[in-house]
Short mmCIF file of C-alpha atoms and ligand atoms in Angstrom, two decimals:
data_model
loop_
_atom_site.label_atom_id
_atom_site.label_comp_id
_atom_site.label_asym_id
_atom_site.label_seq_id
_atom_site.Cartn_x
_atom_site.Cartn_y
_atom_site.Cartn_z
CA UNK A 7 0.00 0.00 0.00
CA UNK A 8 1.16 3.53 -0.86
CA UNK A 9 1.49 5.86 2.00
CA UNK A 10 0.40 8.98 -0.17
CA UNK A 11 -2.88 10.40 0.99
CA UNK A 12 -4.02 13.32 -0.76
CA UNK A 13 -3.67 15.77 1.81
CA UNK A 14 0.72 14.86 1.57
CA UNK A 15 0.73 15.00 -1.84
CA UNK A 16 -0.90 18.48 -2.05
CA UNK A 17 0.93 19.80 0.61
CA UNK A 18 4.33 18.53 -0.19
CA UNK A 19 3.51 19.78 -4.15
CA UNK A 20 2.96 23.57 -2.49
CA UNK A 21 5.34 23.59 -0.24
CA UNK A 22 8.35 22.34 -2.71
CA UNK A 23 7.22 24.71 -5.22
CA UNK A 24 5.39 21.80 -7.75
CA UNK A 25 2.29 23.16 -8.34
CA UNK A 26 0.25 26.32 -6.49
CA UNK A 27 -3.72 26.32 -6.19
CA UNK A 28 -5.03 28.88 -9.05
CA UNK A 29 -5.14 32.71 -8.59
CA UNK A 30 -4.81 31.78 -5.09
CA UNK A 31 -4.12 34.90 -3.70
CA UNK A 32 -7.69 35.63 -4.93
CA UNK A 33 -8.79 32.58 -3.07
CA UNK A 34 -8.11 30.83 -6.29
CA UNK A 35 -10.66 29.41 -8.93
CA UNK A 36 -12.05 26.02 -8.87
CA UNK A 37 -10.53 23.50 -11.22
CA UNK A 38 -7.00 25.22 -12.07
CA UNK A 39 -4.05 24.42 -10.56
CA UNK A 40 -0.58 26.75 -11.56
CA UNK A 41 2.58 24.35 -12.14
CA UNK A 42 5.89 25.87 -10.18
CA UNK A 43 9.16 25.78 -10.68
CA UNK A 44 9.96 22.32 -10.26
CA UNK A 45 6.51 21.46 -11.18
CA UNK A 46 6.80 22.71 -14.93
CA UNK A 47 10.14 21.01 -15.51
CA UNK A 48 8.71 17.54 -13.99
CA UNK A 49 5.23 18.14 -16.54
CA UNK A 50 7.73 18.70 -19.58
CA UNK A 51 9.71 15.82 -18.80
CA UNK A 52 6.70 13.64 -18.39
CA UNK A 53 5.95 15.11 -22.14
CA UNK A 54 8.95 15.11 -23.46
CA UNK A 55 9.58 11.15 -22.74
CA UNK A 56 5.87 10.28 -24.46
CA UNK A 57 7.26 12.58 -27.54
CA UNK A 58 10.16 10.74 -27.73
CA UNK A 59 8.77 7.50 -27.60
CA UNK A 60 5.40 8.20 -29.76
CA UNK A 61 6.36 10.29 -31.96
CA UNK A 62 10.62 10.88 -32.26
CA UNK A 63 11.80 6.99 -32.10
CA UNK A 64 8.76 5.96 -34.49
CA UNK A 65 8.95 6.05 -38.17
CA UNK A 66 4.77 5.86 -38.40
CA UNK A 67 4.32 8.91 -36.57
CA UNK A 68 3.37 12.45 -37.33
CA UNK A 69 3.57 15.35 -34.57
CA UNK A 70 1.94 18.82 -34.34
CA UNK A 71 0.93 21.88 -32.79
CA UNK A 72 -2.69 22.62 -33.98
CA UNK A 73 -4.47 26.22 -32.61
CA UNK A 74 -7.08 25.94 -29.64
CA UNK A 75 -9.78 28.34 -31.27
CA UNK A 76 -11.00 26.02 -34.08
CA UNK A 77 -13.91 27.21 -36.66
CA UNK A 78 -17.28 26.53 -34.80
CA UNK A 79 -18.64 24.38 -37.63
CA UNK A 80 -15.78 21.82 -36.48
CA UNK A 81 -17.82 21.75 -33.23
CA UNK A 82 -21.22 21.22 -34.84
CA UNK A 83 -19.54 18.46 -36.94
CA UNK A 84 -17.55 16.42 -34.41
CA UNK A 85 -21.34 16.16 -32.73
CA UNK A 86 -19.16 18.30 -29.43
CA UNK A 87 -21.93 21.33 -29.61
CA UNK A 88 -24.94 19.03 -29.66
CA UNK A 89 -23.38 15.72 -27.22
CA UNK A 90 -20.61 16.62 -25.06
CA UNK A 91 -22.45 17.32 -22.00
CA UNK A 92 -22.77 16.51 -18.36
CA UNK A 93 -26.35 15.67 -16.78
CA UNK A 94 -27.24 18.34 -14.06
CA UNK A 95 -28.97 17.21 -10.86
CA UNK A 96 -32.63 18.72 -12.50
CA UNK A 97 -31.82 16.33 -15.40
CA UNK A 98 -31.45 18.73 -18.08
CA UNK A 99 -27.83 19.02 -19.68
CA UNK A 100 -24.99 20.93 -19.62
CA UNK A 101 -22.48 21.24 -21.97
CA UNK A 102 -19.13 21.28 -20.85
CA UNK A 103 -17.43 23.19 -23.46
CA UNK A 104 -16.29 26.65 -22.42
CA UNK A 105 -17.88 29.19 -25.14
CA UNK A 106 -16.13 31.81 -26.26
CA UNK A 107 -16.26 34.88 -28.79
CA UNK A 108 -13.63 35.68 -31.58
CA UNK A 109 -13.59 39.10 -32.77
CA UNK A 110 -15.43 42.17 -32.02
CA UNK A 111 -18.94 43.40 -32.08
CA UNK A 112 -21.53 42.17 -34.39
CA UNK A 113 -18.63 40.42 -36.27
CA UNK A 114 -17.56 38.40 -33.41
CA UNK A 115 -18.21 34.28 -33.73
CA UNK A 116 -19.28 31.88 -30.93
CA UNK A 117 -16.29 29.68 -31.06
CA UNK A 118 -15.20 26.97 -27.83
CA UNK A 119 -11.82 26.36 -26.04
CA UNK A 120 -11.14 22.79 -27.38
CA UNK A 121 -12.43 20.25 -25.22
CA UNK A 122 -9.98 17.44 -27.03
CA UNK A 123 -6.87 17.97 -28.72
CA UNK A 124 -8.33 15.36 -30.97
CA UNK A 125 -10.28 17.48 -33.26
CA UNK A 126 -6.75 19.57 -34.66
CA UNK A 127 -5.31 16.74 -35.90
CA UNK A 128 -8.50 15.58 -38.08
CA UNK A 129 -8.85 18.71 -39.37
CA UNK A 130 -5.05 18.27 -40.08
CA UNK A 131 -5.27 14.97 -41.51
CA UNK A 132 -5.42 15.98 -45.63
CA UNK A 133 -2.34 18.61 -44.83
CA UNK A 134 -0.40 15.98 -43.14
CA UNK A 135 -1.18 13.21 -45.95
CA UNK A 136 -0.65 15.81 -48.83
CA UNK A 137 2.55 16.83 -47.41
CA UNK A 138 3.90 13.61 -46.39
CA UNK A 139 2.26 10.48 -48.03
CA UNK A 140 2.77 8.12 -45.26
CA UNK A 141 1.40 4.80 -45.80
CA UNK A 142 -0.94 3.31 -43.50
CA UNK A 143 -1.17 2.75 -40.72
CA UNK A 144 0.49 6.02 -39.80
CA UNK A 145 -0.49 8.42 -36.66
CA UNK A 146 -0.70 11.71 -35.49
CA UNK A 147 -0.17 12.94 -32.53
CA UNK A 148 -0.19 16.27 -30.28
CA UNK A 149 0.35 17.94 -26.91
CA UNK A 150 -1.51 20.89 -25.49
CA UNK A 151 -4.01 22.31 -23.22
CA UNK A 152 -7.58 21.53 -23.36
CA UNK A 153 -10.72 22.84 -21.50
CA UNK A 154 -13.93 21.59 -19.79
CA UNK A 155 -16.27 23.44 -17.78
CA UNK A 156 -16.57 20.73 -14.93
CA UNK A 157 -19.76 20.79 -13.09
CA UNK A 158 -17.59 19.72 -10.08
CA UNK A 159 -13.93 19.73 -10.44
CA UNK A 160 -12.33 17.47 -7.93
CA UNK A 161 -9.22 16.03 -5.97
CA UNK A 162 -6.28 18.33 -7.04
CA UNK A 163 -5.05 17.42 -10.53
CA UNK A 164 -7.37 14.80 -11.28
CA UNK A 165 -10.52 16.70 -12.25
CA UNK A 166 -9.85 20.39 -13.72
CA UNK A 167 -11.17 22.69 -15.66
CA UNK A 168 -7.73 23.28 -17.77
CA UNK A 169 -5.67 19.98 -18.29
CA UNK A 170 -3.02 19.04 -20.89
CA UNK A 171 -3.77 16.02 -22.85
CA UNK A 172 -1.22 13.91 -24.91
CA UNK A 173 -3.16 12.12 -27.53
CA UNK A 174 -2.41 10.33 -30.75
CA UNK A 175 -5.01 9.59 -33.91
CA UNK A 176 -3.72 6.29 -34.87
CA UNK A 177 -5.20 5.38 -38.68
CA UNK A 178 -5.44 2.26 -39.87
CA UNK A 179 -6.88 -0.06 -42.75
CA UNK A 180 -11.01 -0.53 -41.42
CA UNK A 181 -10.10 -4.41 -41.48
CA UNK A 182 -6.98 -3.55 -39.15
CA UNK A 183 -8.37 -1.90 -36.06
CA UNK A 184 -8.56 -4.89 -33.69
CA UNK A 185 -4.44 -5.59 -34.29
CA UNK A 186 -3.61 -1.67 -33.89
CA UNK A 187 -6.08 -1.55 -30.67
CA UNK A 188 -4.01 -4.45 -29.00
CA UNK A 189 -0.73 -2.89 -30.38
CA UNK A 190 -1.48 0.67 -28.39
CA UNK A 191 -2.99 -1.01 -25.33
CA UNK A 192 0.50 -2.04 -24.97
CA UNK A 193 2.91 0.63 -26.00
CA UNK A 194 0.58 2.53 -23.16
CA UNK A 195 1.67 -0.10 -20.79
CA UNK A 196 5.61 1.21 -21.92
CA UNK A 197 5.00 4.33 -21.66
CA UNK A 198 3.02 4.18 -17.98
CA UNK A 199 6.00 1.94 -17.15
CA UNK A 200 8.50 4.13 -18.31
CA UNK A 201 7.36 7.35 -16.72
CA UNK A 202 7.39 5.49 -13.26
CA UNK A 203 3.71 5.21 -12.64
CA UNK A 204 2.81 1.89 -10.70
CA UNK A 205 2.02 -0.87 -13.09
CA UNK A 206 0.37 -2.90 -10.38
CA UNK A 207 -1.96 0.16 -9.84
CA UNK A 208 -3.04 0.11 -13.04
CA UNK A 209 -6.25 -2.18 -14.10
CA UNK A 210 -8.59 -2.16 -17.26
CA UNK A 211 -11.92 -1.40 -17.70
CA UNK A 212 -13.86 -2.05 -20.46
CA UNK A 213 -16.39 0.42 -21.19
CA UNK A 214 -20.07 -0.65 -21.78
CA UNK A 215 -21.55 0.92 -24.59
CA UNK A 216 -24.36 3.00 -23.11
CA UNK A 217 -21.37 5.06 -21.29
CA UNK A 218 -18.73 5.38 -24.09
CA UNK A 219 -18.57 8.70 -26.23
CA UNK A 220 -20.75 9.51 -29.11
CA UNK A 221 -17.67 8.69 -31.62
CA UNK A 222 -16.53 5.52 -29.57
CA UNK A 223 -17.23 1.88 -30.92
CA UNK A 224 -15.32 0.56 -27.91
CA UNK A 225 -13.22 1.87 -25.48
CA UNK A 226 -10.68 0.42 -22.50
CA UNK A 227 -10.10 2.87 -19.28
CA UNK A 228 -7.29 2.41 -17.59
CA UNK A 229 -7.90 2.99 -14.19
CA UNK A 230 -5.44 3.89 -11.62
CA UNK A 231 -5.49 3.15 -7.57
CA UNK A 232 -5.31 7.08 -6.41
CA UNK A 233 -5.87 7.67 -2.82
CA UNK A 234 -9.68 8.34 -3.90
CA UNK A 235 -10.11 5.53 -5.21
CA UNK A 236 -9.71 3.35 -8.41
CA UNK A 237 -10.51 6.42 -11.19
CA UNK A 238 -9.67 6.89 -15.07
CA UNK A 239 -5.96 7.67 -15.48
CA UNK A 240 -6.35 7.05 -19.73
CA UNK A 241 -7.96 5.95 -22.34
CA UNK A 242 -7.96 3.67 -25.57
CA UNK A 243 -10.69 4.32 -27.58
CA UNK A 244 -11.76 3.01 -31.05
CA UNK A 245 -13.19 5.91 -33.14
CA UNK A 246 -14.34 4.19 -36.43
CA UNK A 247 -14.32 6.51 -39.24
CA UNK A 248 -16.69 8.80 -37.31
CA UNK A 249 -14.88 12.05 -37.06
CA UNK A 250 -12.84 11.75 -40.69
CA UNK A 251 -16.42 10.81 -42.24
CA UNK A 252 -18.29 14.11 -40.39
CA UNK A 253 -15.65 17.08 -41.28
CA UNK A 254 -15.76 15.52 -44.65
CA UNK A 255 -19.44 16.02 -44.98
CA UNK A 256 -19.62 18.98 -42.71
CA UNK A 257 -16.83 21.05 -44.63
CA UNK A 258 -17.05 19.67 -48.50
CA UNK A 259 -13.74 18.31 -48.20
CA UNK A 260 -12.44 15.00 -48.96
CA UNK A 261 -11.05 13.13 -46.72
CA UNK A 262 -10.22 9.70 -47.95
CA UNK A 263 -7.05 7.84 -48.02
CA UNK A 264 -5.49 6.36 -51.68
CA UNK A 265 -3.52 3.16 -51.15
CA UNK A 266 -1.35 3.41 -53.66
CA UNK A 267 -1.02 -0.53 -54.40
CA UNK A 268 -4.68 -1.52 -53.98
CA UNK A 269 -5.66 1.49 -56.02
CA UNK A 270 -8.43 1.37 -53.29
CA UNK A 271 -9.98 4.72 -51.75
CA UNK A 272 -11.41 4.79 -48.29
CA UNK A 273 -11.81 6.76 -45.39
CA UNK A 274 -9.44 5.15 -42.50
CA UNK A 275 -10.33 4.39 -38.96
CA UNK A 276 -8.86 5.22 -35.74
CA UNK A 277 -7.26 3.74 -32.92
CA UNK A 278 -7.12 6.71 -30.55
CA UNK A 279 -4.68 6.44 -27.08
CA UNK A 280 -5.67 9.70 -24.86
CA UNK A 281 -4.10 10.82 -21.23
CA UNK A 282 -4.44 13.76 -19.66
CA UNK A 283 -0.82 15.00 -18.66
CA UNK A 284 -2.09 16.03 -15.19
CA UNK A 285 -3.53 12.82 -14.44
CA UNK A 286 -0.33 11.45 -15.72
CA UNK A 287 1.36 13.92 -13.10
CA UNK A 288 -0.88 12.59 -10.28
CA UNK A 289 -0.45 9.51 -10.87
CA UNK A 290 3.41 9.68 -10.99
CA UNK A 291 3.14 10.89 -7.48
CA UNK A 292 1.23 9.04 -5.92
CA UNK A 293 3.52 5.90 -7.32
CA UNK A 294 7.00 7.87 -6.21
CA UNK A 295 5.91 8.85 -2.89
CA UNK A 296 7.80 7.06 -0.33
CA UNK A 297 8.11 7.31 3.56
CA UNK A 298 10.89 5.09 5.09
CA UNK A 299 13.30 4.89 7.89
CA UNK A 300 16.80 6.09 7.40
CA UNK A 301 19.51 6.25 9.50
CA UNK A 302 17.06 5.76 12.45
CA UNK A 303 15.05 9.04 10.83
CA UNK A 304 11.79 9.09 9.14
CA UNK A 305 12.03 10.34 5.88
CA UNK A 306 9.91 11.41 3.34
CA UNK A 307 11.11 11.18 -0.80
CA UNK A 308 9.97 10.70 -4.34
CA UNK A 309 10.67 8.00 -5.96
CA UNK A 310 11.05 9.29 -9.37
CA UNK A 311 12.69 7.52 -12.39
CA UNK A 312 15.76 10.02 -13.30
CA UNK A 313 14.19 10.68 -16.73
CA UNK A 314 11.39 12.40 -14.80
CA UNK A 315 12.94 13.99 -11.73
CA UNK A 316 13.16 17.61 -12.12
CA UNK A 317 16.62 17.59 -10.53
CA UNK A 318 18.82 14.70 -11.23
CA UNK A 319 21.72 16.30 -8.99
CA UNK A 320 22.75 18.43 -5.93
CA UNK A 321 26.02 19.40 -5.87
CA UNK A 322 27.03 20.13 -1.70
CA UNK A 323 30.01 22.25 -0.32
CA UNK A 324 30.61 19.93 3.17
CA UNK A 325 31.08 23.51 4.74
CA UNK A 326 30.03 26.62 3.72
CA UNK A 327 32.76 28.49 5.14
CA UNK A 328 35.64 26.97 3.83
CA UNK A 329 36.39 29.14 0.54
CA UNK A 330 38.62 26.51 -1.08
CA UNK A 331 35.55 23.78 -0.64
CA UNK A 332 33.03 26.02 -1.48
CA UNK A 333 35.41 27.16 -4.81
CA UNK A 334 35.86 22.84 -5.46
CA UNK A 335 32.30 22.54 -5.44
CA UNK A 336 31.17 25.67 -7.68
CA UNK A 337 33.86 23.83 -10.31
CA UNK A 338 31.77 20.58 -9.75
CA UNK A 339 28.54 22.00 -10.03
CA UNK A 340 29.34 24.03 -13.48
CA UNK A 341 31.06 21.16 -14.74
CA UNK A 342 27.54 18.86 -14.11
CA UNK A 343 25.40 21.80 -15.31
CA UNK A 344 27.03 21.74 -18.58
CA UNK A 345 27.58 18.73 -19.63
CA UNK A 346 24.67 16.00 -19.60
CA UNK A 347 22.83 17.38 -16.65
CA UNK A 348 21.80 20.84 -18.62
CA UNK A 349 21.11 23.77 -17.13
CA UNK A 350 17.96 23.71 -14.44
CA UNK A 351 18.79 19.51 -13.78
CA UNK A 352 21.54 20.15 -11.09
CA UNK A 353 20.72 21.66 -8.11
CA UNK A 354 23.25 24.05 -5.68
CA UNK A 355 22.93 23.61 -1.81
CA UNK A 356 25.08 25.33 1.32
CA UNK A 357 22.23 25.39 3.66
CA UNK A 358 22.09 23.67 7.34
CA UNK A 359 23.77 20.15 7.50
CA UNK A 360 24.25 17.92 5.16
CA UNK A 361 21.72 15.42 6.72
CA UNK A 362 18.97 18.23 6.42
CA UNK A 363 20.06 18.93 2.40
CA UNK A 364 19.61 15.38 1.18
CA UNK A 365 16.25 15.62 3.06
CA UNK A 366 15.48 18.47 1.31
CA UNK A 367 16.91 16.97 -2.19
CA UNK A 368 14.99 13.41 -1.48
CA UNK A 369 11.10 15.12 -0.34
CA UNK A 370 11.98 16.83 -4.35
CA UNK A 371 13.09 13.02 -5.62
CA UNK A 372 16.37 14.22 -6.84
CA UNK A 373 18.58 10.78 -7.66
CA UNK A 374 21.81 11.70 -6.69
CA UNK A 375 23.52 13.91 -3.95
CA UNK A 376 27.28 15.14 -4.03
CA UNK A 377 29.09 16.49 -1.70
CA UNK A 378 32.58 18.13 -2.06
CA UNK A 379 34.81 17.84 1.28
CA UNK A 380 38.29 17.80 2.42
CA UNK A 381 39.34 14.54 0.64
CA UNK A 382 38.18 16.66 -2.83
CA UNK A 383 40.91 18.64 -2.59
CA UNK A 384 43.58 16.02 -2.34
CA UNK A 385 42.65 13.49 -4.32
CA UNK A 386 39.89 14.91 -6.70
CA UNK A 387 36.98 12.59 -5.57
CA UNK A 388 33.37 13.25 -4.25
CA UNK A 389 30.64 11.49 -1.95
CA UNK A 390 28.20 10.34 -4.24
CA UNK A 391 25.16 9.60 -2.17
CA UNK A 392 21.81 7.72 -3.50
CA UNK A 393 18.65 9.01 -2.98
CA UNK A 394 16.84 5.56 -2.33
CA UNK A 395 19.32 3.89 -0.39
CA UNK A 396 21.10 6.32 1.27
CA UNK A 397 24.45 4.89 0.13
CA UNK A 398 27.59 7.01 -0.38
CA UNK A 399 30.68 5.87 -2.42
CA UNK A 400 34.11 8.13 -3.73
CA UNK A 401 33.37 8.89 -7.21
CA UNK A 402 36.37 10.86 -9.51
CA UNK A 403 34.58 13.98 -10.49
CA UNK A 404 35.88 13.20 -14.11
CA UNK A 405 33.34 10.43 -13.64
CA UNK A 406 30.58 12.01 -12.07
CA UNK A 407 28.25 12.66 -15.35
CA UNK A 408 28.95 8.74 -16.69
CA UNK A 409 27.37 8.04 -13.36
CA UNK A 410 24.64 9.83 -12.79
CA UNK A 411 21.45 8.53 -15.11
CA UNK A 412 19.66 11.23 -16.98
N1 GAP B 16 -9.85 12.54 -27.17
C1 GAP B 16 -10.39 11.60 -26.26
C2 GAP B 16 -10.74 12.18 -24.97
O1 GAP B 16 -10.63 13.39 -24.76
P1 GAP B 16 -11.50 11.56 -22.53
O2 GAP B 16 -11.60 10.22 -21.89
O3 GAP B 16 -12.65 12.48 -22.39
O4 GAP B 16 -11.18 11.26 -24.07
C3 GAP B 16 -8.93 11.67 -22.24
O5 GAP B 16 -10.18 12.26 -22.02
C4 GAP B 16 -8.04 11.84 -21.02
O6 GAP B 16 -7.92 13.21 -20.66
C5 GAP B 16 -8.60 11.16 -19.76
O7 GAP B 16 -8.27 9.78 -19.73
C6 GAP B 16 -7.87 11.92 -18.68
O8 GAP B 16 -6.54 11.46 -18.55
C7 GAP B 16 -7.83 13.33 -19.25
N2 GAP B 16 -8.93 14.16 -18.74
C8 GAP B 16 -10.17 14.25 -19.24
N3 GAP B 16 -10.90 15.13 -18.53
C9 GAP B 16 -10.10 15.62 -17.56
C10 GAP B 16 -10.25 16.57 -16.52
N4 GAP B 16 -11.39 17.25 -16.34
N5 GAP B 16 -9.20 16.80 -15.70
C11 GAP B 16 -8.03 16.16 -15.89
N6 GAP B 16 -7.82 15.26 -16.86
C12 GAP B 16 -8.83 14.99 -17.69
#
C-alpha cells in the first residue's frame, strides 16, 4: 500500500514549489491548478519522454501543434456542440465546453476552447497526408491544453477545468483496427511503465456501450489506484471513421485515403490512445511517494525515475565556510550543469547540514547527492550519495556525469 494520501501530496507539491492552487491569492478558482518551478520542468519531462517514444523513435508517426480556437462548424460536426455534455442534478444538460467569442462586435463568432486535442489533428489529416504520403497505418499525434467546464472539479489534478492532454489519432486499414487496438494497449503499458507510474496500480476497464462517447465503438479505461479511489488515469478508444467521415461532410472536403497498391480509396479508422498530462502527473506521485526509515530518521522522498525527476543532482560544499571547498564545489557544479545534466537539472545547496540537504533533495526526488569535502581537494573525488538507499561511495569527479542517469 502507498502511504500517499491526498492531503501529503498536495501539501508537499505547495510547499516544494510543484504546483500552487489557481489565482490563489484571490482565493483561487475552482478546477486550475498553476505548475511551479519544479513542477513545470517535472510536466515537460513527463511530455517530453511520451514525444520521444510516440512520436521521435517511431517512423509511423506524425507530430503537431494545432491552434485551440477552431472554426465553430468543427464543433457542430464532431457532434461536441450538440453531445458533449454533463447531466445536471434537474436532469437537463450541460455542456461542458467553455464558449467563447472571436472578434469584435456584431462580427464576433461563438467559437469553444477545445475540449480534445483530438479534433486539430482531423482537421489536419489531408495537410499531413498531402505533405507527407505516409502509408498506413500512420499516426498523429499532439500535446496541449484543453478545456472543460466541470460541473464539479475534484481532488487536485485529477478533475480540472484546464488539463493538458497527450493524444495520438492512430489510422489504420477498417479491417486492421482490432491488431492496432491491441498494439497501443500495450505501448501505453511502456509508456506508464516508463514514466514510473505503478504498473500494479493500473487495471482495465472495459467500457459498456451506453457510457462510451458519441464517436466511440469501444473503449478500455485504464484505471489507476489514487488515494480516492480506483478512477480513469487514460484511455484507448476506437473511433471508427466517425470524425474523418463528419468534417468531410460537414466542410465539403475529402477526406479519404489512396492506397497506392490496392488502387483502393477509403476513409481510415482510428485507434485513438488519450491521457491527460495532469492525471499522468498525479499519478506519478502518488507511485514515487515514499516514507521510510533512514539512519534511524523518518524520511519522506519521491521516488522518481531520473528521466522524470526535475533535478537529477545536488552538488554540496561539506562547509560553507571553507572558501577553497566552497570554490571545489562551484567547479563541480558548473562542470555537471554543462555537460549532460543541462542547465535547471543540477541543483546548488550550502544550507544547514548535510543530513537536512539530502532531506530536502529526497522530499523533491532528486537521484543523486554530491558532496565536495576535504578529501576533494587532495585526491579529486566526491561522496556520491543515493537518494533511495542512502548509500555514499568516492566517485572521480571526471566520472561524475557517466554516473549519474539522466
Ligand atoms: N480525445 C479523447 C478524450 O478526450 P477523454 O476520456 O474524455 O477522451 C482523455 O479524455 C483523457 O484526458 C482522460 O483519460 C484523462 O486522462 C484526461 N482528462 C479528461 N478530462 C479531464 C479533466 N477534467 N481533468 C483532468 N484530466 C482529464
Amino acid at each position: 500500500m502507498s502511504p500517499a494520501t491526498m492531503e501529503k501530496i498536495v501539501s508537499l507539491c505547495k510547499r516544494r514549489g510543484f504546483i500552487y492552487p489557481g489565482s490563489e491569492i484571490y482565493g483561487g478558482l475552482s478546477g486550475t491548478w498553476d505548475y511551479g518551478p519544479l513542477g513545470v520542468e517535472l510536466k515537460n519531462n513527463v511530455k517530453n519522454l511520451w514525444w520521444r517514444m510516440f512520436v521521435q523513435e517511431r517512423d509511423d508517426m506524425y507530430g503537431m501543434d494545432a491552434a485551440i480556437l477552431m472554426n465553430p462548424k468543427a464543433w457542430e460536426a464532431s457532434g461536441h456542440v450538440a453531445g458533449f455534455t454533463d447531466p445536471l442534478s434537474d436532469g437537463s444538460k450541460f455542456n461542458t465546453m467553455f464558449r467563447t467569442s472571436v472578434g469584435a462586435g456584431a462580427e464576433a463568432a461563438v467559437s469553444y476552447l477545445r475540449p480534445e486535442t483530438a479534433g486539430g489533428i482531423f482537421v489536419n489529416f489531408k495537410n499531413v497526408v498531402d505533405s507527407f504520403h505516409p502509408k498506413l497505418p500512420f499516426g498523429i499525434a499532439q500535446i496541449g491544453k484543453a478545456f472543460r467546464n466541470e460541473i464539479a472539479p475534484r481532488d487536485f489534478l485529477f478533475r480540472v477545468r484546464e488539463m493538458e492532454q497527450m493524444e495520438i489519432e492512430y489510422f489504420v486499414q477498417p479491417h486492421a483496427w482490432e491488431k492496432s487496438f491491441e498494439e497501443w494497449r500495450q505501448a501505453m503499458y511502456r509508456y506508464i511503465e516508463a514514466v514510473g507510474i505503478a504498473r500494479t496500480a493500473v487495471h482495465e476497464l472495459e467500457v459498456p456501450e451506453d457510457e462510451r462517447a458519441h464517436y466511440s465503438k469501444r473503449t478500455i479505461d485504464f484505471e489507476f489506484d489514487f488515494p480516492f479511489g480506483r478512477k480513469e488515469l487514460c484511455g484507448l478508444a476506437y473511433r471508427t471513421d466517425f470524425d474523418l467521415s463528419a468534417h468531410a461532410k460537414s466542410s465539403g472536403t475529402d477526406l479519404s485515403y489512396l492506397d497506392e497498391e490496392t488502387k483502393e480509396r477509403f476513409v481510415p479508422h482510428v485507434i485513438e490512445p488519450s491521457l491527460g498530462v495532469d492525471r499522468a502527473i498525479l499519478a506519478l506521485l502518488v507511485s514515487a511517494y515514499t516514507e521510510d526509515e533512514l539512519g534511524g530518521e523518518t524520511r519522506t522522498y519521491l521516488k522518481f525515475n531520473p528521466s522524470v525527476a526535475p533535478i537529477k543532482a545536488a552538488v554540496f560544499p561539506l562547509l560553507k565556510n571553507k572558501p577553497a571547498l566552497v570554490s571545489k564545489a562551484r567547479e563541480v557544479y558548473a562542470l555537471l550543469k554543462a555537460d549532460i545534466c543541462k542547465l535547471k537539472a543540477v541543483a546548488w545547496d550550502d544550507n544547514g547540514n548535510i543530513g537536512k540537504r539530502y532531506r530536502r533533495q529526497d522530499e523533491i526526488g532528486t537521484p543523486a547527492c554530491i558532496t565536495v569535502d576535504f578529501q576533494t581537494l587532495e585526491d579529486g573525488t566526491v561522496t556520491l550519495r543515493d537518494r533511495d538507499t542512502g548509500a555514499q561511495e568516492r566517485v572521480a569527479v571526471s566520472e561524475l556525469t557517466g554516473r549519474i542517469a539522466a
